[in-house]
Tab-separated table of C-alpha atoms and ligand atoms in Angstrom:
chain	number	residue	atom	x	y	z
A	1	MET	CA	-4.831	11.470	81.400
A	2	ASP	CA	-2.156	8.760	81.454
A	3	GLU	CA	-4.037	6.508	79.059
A	4	PHE	CA	-2.189	7.845	76.022
A	5	PRO	CA	1.600	7.871	75.777
A	6	GLU	CA	2.951	11.415	75.533
A	7	VAL	CA	3.855	12.398	71.973
A	8	ASP	CA	6.695	14.751	71.279
A	9	CYS	CA	4.560	17.889	71.295
A	10	ALA	CA	6.794	19.679	73.795
A	11	GLN	CA	9.372	19.941	70.952
A	12	PRO	CA	9.327	22.496	68.090
A	13	ASP	CA	9.970	19.797	65.452
A	14	PHE	CA	6.655	18.099	66.220
A	15	TRP	CA	4.825	21.311	65.309
A	16	SER	CA	7.081	22.269	62.384
A	17	ARG	CA	6.342	18.888	60.788
A	18	ARG	CA	2.614	19.539	61.175
A	19	TYR	CA	2.923	22.989	59.553
A	20	GLN	CA	5.073	21.577	56.734
A	21	SER	CA	2.656	18.733	55.990
A	22	GLY	CA	-0.422	20.980	56.292
A	23	GLU	CA	-1.835	18.838	59.137
A	24	THR	CA	-3.165	21.870	60.995
A	25	PRO	CA	-6.875	21.310	61.655
A	26	TRP	CA	-6.851	23.930	64.458
A	27	GLN	CA	-6.020	26.811	62.124
A	28	LEU	CA	-8.625	29.560	61.785
A	29	ASP	CA	-9.215	31.671	58.737
A	30	TYR	CA	-11.450	34.144	60.564
A	31	VAL	CA	-11.463	36.148	63.783
A	32	PRO	CA	-14.051	34.514	66.092
A	33	LYS	CA	-16.882	36.770	67.347
A	34	GLN	CA	-15.996	36.758	71.047
A	35	LEU	CA	-12.395	37.632	70.261
A	36	ALA	CA	-13.463	40.508	67.989
A	37	THR	CA	-15.763	41.882	70.734
A	38	PHE	CA	-12.986	41.560	73.324
A	39	ILE	CA	-10.466	43.351	71.088
A	40	ASN	CA	-12.915	46.194	70.346
A	41	ALA	CA	-13.328	46.853	74.071
A	42	LEU	CA	-9.578	47.151	74.761
A	43	PRO	CA	-8.044	50.563	75.390
A	44	VAL	CA	-5.583	51.794	72.763
A	45	GLY	CA	-2.076	50.850	73.849
A	46	ALA	CA	-3.111	47.748	75.803
A	47	GLU	CA	-0.161	45.350	75.938
A	48	ILE	CA	-0.970	41.868	74.660
A	49	LEU	CA	0.964	38.626	74.501
A	50	ILE	CA	-0.022	35.585	72.429
A	51	PRO	CA	1.901	32.463	73.416
A	52	GLY	CA	2.030	29.560	70.952
A	53	SER	CA	0.661	31.847	68.241
A	54	GLY	CA	1.451	29.404	65.405
A	55	GLY	CA	0.189	30.568	62.036
A	56	ASP	CA	-2.626	32.694	63.464
A	57	TRP	CA	-1.469	35.958	61.914
A	58	ARG	CA	-5.063	37.262	61.646
A	59	THR	CA	-5.347	37.521	65.411
A	60	ILE	CA	-2.015	39.346	65.679
A	61	GLY	CA	-3.185	41.722	62.937
A	62	ALA	CA	-6.548	42.308	64.650
A	63	PHE	CA	-4.907	43.309	67.964
A	64	HIS	CA	-2.481	45.533	66.073
A	65	GLN	CA	-5.247	47.247	64.105
A	66	ALA	CA	-7.063	48.029	67.350
A	67	GLY	CA	-4.017	50.024	68.480
A	68	CYS	CA	-2.648	47.423	70.905
A	69	TYR	CA	1.014	46.753	71.565
A	70	ILE	CA	1.234	43.115	70.515
A	71	LYS	CA	3.857	40.429	70.947
A	72	ALA	CA	3.363	36.821	69.866
A	73	ILE	CA	5.744	33.949	70.462
A	74	ASP	CA	6.068	30.489	68.969
A	75	PHE	CA	8.946	28.020	69.006
A	76	SER	CA	8.296	26.529	65.535
A	77	PRO	CA	10.505	28.321	62.980
A	78	VAL	CA	8.168	27.189	60.184
A	79	ALA	CA	5.093	28.728	61.838
A	80	VAL	CA	6.905	31.945	62.693
A	81	GLU	CA	8.345	32.398	59.216
A	82	ARG	CA	4.933	31.881	57.579
A	83	ALA	CA	3.125	34.207	59.952
A	84	ARG	CA	5.830	36.857	59.538
A	85	LYS	CA	5.391	36.754	55.758
A	86	ALA	CA	1.629	37.241	56.096
A	87	LEU	CA	2.044	40.057	58.597
A	88	ASP	CA	4.539	42.054	56.579
A	89	ARG	CA	4.977	45.375	58.450
A	90	VAL	CA	3.857	43.943	61.783
A	91	ALA	CA	6.257	41.004	61.401
A	92	ASP	CA	8.507	42.169	64.243
A	93	SER	CA	5.626	41.510	66.674
A	94	LEU	CA	6.458	37.833	66.283
A	95	ILE	CA	9.174	36.217	68.356
A	96	LEU	CA	10.759	32.868	67.556
A	97	GLY	CA	11.274	31.429	71.026
A	98	ASP	CA	10.086	29.251	73.869
A	99	PHE	CA	7.271	30.760	75.919
A	100	PHE	CA	8.649	29.184	79.083
A	101	SER	CA	12.200	30.532	78.814
A	102	TYR	CA	12.200	33.589	76.528
A	103	ASP	CA	13.411	36.750	78.256
A	104	PHE	CA	10.710	39.427	77.890
A	105	GLY	CA	12.744	41.793	80.058
A	106	PRO	CA	10.775	43.905	82.542
A	107	ARG	CA	7.676	44.080	80.303
A	108	ARG	CA	4.416	42.857	81.814
A	109	PHE	CA	1.239	42.406	79.777
A	110	ASP	CA	-2.369	43.527	80.306
A	111	VAL	CA	-3.700	40.477	78.475
A	112	ILE	CA	-2.381	37.060	77.560
A	113	TYR	CA	-4.516	35.597	74.783
A	114	GLU	CA	-5.063	31.847	74.779
A	115	ARG	CA	-6.223	29.656	71.920
A	116	THR	CA	-5.174	26.025	71.409
A	117	PHE	CA	-1.856	26.603	73.154
A	118	LEU	CA	-2.688	25.257	76.615
A	119	CYS	CA	-4.323	22.174	75.076
A	120	SER	CA	-1.247	21.593	72.904
A	121	LEU	CA	0.856	21.174	76.043
A	122	PRO	CA	1.104	17.860	77.880
A	123	PRO	CA	-0.813	18.207	81.184
A	124	ARG	CA	2.445	17.900	83.162
A	125	LEU	CA	3.237	21.437	81.834
A	126	TRP	CA	-0.079	23.072	82.764
A	127	LYS	CA	1.096	24.312	86.148
A	128	ASN	CA	4.226	25.759	84.543
A	129	TYR	CA	1.987	27.460	81.978
A	130	LEU	CA	-0.092	29.162	84.689
A	131	ASN	CA	3.007	30.134	86.666
A	132	ARG	CA	4.501	31.679	83.554
A	133	VAL	CA	1.250	33.474	82.673
A	134	ALA	CA	1.055	34.857	86.228
A	135	GLN	CA	4.674	36.007	86.011
A	136	LEU	CA	4.122	37.855	82.705
A	137	LEU	CA	0.793	39.552	83.527
A	138	ARG	CA	0.422	42.887	85.287
A	139	PRO	CA	-1.470	42.779	88.578
A	140	LYS	CA	-5.164	42.272	87.669
A	141	GLY	CA	-4.107	41.398	84.101
A	142	LYS	CA	-6.258	38.915	82.187
A	143	LEU	CA	-5.703	35.512	80.688
A	144	ALA	CA	-8.447	35.506	78.063
A	145	GLY	CA	-9.440	33.408	75.103
A	146	PHE	CA	-10.706	30.035	74.000
A	147	PHE	CA	-10.188	27.087	76.335
A	148	LEU	CA	-10.821	23.525	75.218
A	149	TYR	CA	-12.851	21.301	77.552
A	150	GLY	CA	-13.743	17.665	77.039
A	151	GLU	CA	-12.500	14.106	76.813
A	152	GLU	CA	-8.972	13.277	75.735
A	153	THR	CA	-9.134	11.019	72.659
A	154	ASP	CA	-6.012	11.264	70.473
A	155	PRO	CA	-3.817	13.957	72.037
A	156	PRO	CA	-2.789	16.579	71.334
A	157	PRO	CA	-5.103	18.318	71.990
A	158	TYR	CA	-5.228	17.689	75.721
A	159	PRO	CA	-8.572	19.216	76.747
A	160	LEU	CA	-9.233	20.524	80.226
A	161	THR	CA	-11.915	19.049	82.424
A	162	GLU	CA	-13.994	21.070	84.907
A	163	THR	CA	-12.404	19.119	87.764
A	164	CYS	CA	-8.906	19.834	86.623
A	165	ALA	CA	-9.675	23.538	85.947
A	166	LYS	CA	-10.975	23.798	89.519
A	167	LYS	CA	-7.611	22.530	90.738
A	168	LEU	CA	-5.485	24.639	88.410
A	169	PHE	CA	-6.885	28.197	88.420
A	170	PRO	CA	-8.404	29.069	91.799
A	171	GLY	CA	-6.210	30.893	94.286
A	172	ARG	CA	-4.269	32.628	91.472
A	173	PHE	CA	-7.009	33.527	88.971
A	174	GLU	CA	-10.642	34.560	89.238
A	175	LEU	CA	-13.070	33.588	86.483
A	176	LEU	CA	-14.733	36.779	85.200
A	177	ARG	CA	-16.435	35.425	82.094
A	178	ASN	CA	-17.345	31.949	80.915
A	179	GLU	CA	-19.340	31.557	77.713
A	180	ALA	CA	-20.187	28.885	75.168
A	181	VAL	CA	-18.672	29.466	71.731
A	182	ALA	CA	-20.946	29.384	68.684
A	183	ASP	CA	-18.404	29.784	65.874
A	184	SER	CA	-15.834	27.088	66.734
A	185	LEU	CA	-14.182	25.067	64.004
A	186	PRO	CA	-16.039	21.750	63.484
A	187	ILE	CA	-13.299	19.740	65.291
A	188	PHE	CA	-13.778	21.842	68.457
A	189	ARG	CA	-17.564	22.307	68.280
A	190	GLY	CA	-19.165	22.156	71.724
A	191	MET	CA	-15.748	21.939	73.409
A	192	GLU	CA	-14.551	25.553	73.388
A	193	LYS	CA	-15.381	28.096	76.060
A	194	TRP	CA	-14.585	31.777	75.920
A	195	GLN	CA	-13.117	32.524	79.333
A	196	GLU	CA	-11.562	35.565	80.959
A	197	TRP	CA	-9.450	34.906	84.064
A	198	ALA	CA	-8.157	37.821	86.118
A	199	LEU	CA	-4.870	37.506	87.956
A	200	LEU	CA	-5.540	37.893	91.668
B	301	SAM	C1	-2.126	23.863	68.172
B	301	SAM	S1	-0.980	25.091	67.744
B	301	SAM	C2	-1.920	26.559	68.026
B	301	SAM	C3	-1.468	27.763	67.248
B	301	SAM	C4	-2.333	29.008	67.432
B	301	SAM	N1	-2.539	29.348	68.816
B	301	SAM	C5	-3.650	28.891	66.732
B	301	SAM	O1	-4.709	29.012	67.393
B	301	SAM	O2	-3.657	28.685	65.501
B	301	SAM	C6	0.130	25.108	69.137
B	301	SAM	C7	1.317	26.007	68.896
B	301	SAM	O3	2.065	26.120	70.116
B	301	SAM	C8	3.447	26.182	69.779
B	301	SAM	N2	4.195	25.820	71.002
B	301	SAM	C9	4.125	24.681	71.725
B	301	SAM	N3	4.938	24.739	72.797
B	301	SAM	C10	5.528	25.974	72.756
B	301	SAM	C11	6.451	26.644	73.601
B	301	SAM	N4	6.952	26.065	74.707
B	301	SAM	N5	6.828	27.903	73.290
B	301	SAM	C12	6.328	28.511	72.166
B	301	SAM	N6	5.460	27.922	71.325
B	301	SAM	C13	5.051	26.662	71.613
B	301	SAM	C14	3.591	25.214	68.617
B	301	SAM	O4	4.736	25.453	67.853
B	301	SAM	C15	2.288	25.475	67.846
B	301	SAM	O5	2.482	26.457	66.855
């Protein structure tokens, strides 16, 4: 974990530069199967938060179309502006802000959707991430989505390992679902797991 010096990925500029230069190999242009199935099973009105939503406007749109109340937050102005343009009428679902410090008021969410946000954070922030997720979920709320597992090569991404997940989640979250992912992007193939963690 300490083998690679930390790059500046805890700063919005790092990500804005990537969006501006088009160096965004994590970006999806489809809604993955497990996410679509999960969204279809949600009750109308379920309250969803997507932290580090980047340019993934399709996912925001899919939750919205299913009748969910959806908020997404990203601290890169470039990503937020682009996603807002694509979303048009749903654009006010998107917040320009820092997931760790933005004031969501008294609202608590039924689901926090994860994809390539946790692995974009330096591991020193992972505990803060889980504390923040726990703070923003309703009791028994779910942290659900795609989690990256594997070896760290040229971070970010910073993948999880089984050992580190066993240290991070238990005690606060219970693993309800853990599945291999068949339709990952080539760069993540074999590394993504669809997981649903319930807040205890
Ligand atoms: C690898 S991208 C993933 C984007 C999106 N989840 C997706 O799947 O396409 C990571 C995103 O997290 C955002 N980010 C990183 N730290 C953040 C923070 N503290 N608050 C809000 N957004 C953050 C970055 O701006 C970037 O858009």
